[in-house]
Coordinates of C-alpha atoms and ligand atoms in Angstrom, one line a residue:
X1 CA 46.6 -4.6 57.8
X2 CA 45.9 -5.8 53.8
X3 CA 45.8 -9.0 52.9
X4 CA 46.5 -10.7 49.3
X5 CA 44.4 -13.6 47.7
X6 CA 44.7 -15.3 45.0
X7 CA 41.1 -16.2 43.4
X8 CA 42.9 -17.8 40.6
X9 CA 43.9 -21.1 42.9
X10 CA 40.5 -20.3 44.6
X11 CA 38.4 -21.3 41.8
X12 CA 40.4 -24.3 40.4
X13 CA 40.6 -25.6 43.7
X14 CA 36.8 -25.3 44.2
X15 CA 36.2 -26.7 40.7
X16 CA 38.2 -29.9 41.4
X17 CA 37.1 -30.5 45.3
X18 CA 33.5 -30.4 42.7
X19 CA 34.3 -33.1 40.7
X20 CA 35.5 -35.3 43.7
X21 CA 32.5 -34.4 45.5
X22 CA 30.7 -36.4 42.9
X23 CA 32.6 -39.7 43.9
X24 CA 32.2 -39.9 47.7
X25 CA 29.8 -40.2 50.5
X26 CA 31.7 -38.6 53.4
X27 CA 33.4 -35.1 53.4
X28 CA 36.0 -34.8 56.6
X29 CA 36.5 -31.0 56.7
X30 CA 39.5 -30.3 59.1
X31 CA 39.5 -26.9 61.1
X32 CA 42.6 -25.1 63.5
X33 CA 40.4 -26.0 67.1
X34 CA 42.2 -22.6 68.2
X35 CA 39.7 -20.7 65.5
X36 CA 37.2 -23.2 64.6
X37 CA 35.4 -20.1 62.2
X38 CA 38.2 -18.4 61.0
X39 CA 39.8 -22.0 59.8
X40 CA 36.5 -23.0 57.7
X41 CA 35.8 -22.1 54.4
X42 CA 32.3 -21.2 53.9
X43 CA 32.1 -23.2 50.4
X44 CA 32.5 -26.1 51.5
X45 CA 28.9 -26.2 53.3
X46 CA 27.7 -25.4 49.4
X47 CA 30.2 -28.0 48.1
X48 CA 29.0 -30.8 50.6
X49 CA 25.0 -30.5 50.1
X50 CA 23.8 -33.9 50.5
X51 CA 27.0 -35.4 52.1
X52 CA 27.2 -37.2 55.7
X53 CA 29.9 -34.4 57.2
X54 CA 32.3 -34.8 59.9
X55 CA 34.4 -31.9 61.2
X56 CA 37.6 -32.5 62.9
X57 CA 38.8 -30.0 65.8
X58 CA 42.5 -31.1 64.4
X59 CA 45.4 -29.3 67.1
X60 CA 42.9 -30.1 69.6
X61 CA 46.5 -30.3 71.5
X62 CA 46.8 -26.8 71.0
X63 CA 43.9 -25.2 72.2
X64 CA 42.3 -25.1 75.9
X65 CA 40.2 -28.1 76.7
X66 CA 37.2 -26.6 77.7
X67 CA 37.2 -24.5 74.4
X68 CA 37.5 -27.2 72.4
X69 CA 34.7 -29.2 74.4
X70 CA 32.5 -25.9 73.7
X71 CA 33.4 -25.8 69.5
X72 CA 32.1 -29.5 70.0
X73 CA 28.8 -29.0 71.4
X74 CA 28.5 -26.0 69.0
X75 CA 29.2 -28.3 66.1
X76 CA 27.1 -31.0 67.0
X77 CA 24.2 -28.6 67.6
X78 CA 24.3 -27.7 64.1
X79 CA 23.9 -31.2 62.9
X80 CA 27.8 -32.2 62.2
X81 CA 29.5 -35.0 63.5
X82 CA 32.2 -33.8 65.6
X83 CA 35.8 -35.4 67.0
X84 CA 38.6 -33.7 68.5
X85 CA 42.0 -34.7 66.8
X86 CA 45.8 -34.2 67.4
X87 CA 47.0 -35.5 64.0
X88 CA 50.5 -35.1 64.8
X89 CA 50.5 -37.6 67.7
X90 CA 47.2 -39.6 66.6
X91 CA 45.2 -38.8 69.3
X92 CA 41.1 -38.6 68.7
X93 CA 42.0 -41.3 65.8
X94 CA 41.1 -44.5 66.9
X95 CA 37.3 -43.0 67.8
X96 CA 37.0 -41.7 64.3
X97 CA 35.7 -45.1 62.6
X98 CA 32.9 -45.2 64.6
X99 CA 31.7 -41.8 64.0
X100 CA 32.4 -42.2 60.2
X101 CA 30.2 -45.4 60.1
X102 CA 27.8 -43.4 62.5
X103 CA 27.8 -40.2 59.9
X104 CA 27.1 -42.7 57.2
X105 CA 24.5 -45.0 58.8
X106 CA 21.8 -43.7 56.0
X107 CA 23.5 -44.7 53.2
X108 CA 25.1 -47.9 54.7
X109 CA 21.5 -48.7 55.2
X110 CA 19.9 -47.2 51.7
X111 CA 22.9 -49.9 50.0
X112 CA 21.4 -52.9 52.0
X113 CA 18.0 -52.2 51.1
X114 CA 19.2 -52.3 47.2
X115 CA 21.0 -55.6 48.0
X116 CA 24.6 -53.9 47.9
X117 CA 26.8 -55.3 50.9
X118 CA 30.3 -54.3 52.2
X119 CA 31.0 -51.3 49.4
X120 CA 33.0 -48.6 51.7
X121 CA 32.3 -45.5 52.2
X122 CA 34.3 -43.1 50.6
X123 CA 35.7 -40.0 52.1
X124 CA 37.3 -36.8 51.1
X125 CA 39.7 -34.4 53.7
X126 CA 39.4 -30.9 52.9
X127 CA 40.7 -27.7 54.6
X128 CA 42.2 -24.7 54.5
X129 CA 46.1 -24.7 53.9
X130 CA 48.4 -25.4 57.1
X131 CA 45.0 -27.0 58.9
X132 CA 46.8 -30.2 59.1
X133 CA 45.4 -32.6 56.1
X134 CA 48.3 -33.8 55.3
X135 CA 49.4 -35.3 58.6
X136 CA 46.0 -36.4 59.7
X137 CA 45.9 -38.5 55.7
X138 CA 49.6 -39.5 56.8
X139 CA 48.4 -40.6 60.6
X140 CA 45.0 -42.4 59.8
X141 CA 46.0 -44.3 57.0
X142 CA 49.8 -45.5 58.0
X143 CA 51.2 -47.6 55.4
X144 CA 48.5 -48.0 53.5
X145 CA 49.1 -44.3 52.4
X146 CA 52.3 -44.7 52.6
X147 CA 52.2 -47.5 50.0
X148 CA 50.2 -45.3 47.5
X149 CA 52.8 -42.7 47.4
X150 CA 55.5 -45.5 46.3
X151 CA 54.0 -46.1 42.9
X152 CA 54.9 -43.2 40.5
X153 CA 53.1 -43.7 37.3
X154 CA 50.3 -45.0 38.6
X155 CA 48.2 -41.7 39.5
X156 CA 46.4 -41.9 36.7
X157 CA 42.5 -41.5 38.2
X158 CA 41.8 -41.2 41.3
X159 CA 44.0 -43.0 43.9
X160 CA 42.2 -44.4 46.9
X161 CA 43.5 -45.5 50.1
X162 CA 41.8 -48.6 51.8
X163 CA 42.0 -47.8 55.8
X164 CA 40.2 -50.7 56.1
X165 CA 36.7 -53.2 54.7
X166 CA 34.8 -50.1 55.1
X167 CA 36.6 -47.0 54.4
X168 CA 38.1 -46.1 51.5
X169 CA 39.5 -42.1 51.7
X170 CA 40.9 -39.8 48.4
X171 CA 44.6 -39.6 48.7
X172 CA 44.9 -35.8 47.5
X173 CA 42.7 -33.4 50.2
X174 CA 40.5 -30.8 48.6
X175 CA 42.3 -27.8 50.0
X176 CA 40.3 -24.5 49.6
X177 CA 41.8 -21.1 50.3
X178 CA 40.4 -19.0 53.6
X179 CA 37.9 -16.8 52.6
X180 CA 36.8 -13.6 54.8
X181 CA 35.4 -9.9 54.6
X182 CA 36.3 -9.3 58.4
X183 CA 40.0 -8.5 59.2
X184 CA 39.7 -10.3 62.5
X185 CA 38.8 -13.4 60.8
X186 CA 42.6 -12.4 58.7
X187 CA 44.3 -11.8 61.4
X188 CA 43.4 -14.7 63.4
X189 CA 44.4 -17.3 60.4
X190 CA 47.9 -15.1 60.0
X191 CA 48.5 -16.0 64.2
X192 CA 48.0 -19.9 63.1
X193 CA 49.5 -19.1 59.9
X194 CA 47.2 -20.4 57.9
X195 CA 48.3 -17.1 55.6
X196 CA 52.0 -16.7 55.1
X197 CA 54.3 -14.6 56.7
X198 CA 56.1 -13.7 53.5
X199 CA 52.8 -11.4 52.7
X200 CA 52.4 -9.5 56.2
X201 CA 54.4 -7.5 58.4
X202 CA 56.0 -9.9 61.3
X203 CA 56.2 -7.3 63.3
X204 CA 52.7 -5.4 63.0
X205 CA 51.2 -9.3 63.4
X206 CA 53.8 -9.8 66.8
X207 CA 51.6 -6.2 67.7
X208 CA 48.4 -7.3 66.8
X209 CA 49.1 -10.5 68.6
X210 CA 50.0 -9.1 71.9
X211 CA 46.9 -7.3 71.3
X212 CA 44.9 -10.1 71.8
X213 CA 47.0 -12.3 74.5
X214 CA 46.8 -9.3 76.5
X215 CA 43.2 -8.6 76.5
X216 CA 42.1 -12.6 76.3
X217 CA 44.9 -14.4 78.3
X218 CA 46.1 -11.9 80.4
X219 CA 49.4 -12.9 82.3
X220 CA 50.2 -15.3 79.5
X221 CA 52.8 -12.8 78.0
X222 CA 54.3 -11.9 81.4
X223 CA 55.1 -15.8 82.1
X224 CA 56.3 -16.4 79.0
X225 CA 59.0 -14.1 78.8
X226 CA 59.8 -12.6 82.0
X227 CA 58.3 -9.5 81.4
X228 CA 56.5 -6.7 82.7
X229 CA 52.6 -6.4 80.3
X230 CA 52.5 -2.7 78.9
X231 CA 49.0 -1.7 77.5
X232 CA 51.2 -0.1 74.5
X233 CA 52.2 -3.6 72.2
X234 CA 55.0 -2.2 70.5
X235 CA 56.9 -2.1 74.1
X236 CA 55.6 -5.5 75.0
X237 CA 57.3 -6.8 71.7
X238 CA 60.5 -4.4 73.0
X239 CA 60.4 -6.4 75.9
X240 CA 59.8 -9.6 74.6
X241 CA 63.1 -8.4 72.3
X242 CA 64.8 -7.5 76.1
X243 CA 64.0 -10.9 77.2
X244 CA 65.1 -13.2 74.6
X245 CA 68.4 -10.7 73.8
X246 CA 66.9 -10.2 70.5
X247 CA 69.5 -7.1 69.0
X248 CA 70.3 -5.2 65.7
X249 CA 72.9 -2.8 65.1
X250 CA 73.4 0.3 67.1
X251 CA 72.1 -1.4 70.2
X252 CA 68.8 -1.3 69.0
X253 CA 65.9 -4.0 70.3
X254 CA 65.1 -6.2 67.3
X255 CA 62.0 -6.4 67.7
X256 CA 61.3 -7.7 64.3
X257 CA 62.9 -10.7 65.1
X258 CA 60.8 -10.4 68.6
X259 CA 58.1 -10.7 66.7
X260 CA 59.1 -13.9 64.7
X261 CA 60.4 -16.1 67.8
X262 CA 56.8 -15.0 69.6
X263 CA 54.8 -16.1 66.6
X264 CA 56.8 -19.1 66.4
X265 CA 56.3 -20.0 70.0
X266 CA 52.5 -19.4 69.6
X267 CA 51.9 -21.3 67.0
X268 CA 54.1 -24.3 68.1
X269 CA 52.3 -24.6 71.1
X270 CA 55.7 -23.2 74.0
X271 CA 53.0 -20.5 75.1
X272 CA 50.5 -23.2 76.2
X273 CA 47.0 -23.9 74.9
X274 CA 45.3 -21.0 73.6
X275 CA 41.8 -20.5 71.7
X276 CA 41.7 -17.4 69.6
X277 CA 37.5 -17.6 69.2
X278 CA 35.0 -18.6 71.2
X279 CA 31.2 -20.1 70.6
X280 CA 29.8 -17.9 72.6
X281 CA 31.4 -14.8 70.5
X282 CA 29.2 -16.2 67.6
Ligands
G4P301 P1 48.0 -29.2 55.3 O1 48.2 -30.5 54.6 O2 46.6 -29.0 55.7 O3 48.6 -28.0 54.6 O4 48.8 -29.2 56.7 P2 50.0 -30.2 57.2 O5 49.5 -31.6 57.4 O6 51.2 -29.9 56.3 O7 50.3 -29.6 58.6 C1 50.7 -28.3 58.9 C2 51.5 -28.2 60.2 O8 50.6 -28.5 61.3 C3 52.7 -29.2 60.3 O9 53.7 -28.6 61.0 C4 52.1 -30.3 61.1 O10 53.1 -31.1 61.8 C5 51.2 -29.5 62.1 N1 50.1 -30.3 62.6 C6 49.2 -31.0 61.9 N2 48.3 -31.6 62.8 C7 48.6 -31.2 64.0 C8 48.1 -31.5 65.3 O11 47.0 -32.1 65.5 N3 48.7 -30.9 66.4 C9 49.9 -30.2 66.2 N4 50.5 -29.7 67.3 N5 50.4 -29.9 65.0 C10 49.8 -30.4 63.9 P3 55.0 -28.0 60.4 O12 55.7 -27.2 61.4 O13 54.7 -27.4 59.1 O14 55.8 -29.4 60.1 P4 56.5 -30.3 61.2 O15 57.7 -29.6 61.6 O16 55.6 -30.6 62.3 O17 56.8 -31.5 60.4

């Protein structure tokens, strides 16, 4: 499987997630907690030298538990802050103040030395397309975000949100395209669809998926649909196509379509919690 990119995007994105970098203390990189590697974009580690750094496990909702207790530990280890998040419903949220004001403790206390009291840190969400920025933006800051987006004409600068007397967070995220060498890495970020589906074949991705349920969460499939596991996935998807009365013309399985409903129940969480990479795989 090929996939497309577009460096043009890449670097203007890059060059502008830059030039906020220059006005903020905090940098709140989301990642997919179902591929906590696949979903991070190596520059951001370069873009963020000499930031406090929090990384959120956002979809914590959708992957196992104990996986997402693992990324954690794994994160932590490595020096970053670390909260799991379900942006969608606001779980994780309320714990995230703390850990910003934790992340930030150096500079809270290099201001009070220098006499500067009560100026808020300021934060920045970046992350891959899809990762969720938008909805965790939308969640943490309510209607104070809300309010922001009601005054056209006014986005002249930079717009800040107040979440509160000692956060302040960039309305726009600094979104940075996926960058890999390894197709596994690709493939993993097309099951979240962090790449669109408009670029890859549905139905090579439903194989390649069934590929990896099989061999990772065997039994999964078989639930699911009501089906029997074959070690070929083109029959799986055949059956999944069986299952869900998924046909074209001449009586034939659609297993095109197959393909689209399973992605679609993957990714929206109706398969249950799954974790496509593990820390120990590292
Ligand atoms: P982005 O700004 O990083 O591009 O991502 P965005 O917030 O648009 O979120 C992408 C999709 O992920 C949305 O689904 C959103 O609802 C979903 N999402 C974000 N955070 C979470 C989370 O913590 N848990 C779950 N389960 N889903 C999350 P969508 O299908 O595109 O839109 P919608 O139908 O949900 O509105």
């Amino acid at each position: 499987m090929h996939f497309q990119w577009y460096p043009g995007h890449m670097t203007k994105a890059k060059r502008m997630m830059q030039e906020n970098m220059k006005l903020i203390d905090l940098v709140i990189e989301l990642v997919d907690a179902r591929a906590p590697l696949a979903s991070r974009n190596p520059d951001i580690d370069e873009l963020s030298r000499n930031k406090a750094r929090l990384i959120l496990l956002n979809k914590a909702d959708l992957a196992e538990e104990r996986r997402n207790e693992e990324w954690k530990d794994y994160f932590e280890n490595q020096g970053f802050f670390c909260v799991k998040v379900n942006s969608k419903k606001g779980g994780g949220l309320k714990s995230i103040q703390n850990v910003i004001q934790e992340a930030c403790k150096e500079k809270i206390l290099r201001d009070r030395k220098r006499g500067i009291l009560n100026r808020p840190v300021r934060a920045m969400v970046v992350g891959i397309p899809n990762v969720g920025k938008s909805t965790f933006i939308n969640s943490l800051a309510g209607k104070a975000a809300a309010k922001t987006g009601n005054k056209p004409g006014v986005t002249k600068g930079k717009q800040w949100i107040r979440l509160n007397k000692q956060v302040e967070l960039l309305d726009t995220p600094g979104i940075l395209w996926p960058k890999f060498e390894d197709q596994s890495v690709g493939l993993k970020l097309a099951f979240i669809g962090s790449i669109k589906d408009e670029i890859l074949n549905v139905e090579e991705l439903g194989a390649e998926f069934i590929r990896f349920i099989c061999r990772d969460y065997p039994g999964a499939l078989a639930d699911k649909y009501e089906i029997e596991e074959a070690e070929d996935p083109y029959i799986c998807l055949s059956r999944v196509a069986e299952s869900r009365h998924c046909l074209v013309k001449g009586n034939e399985w659609d297993t095109e379509k197959a393909a689209g409903i399973l992605m679609d129940d993957f990714r929206s969480g109706r398969m249950g919690r799954l974790t496509l990479e593990y820390p120990e795989q590292v």
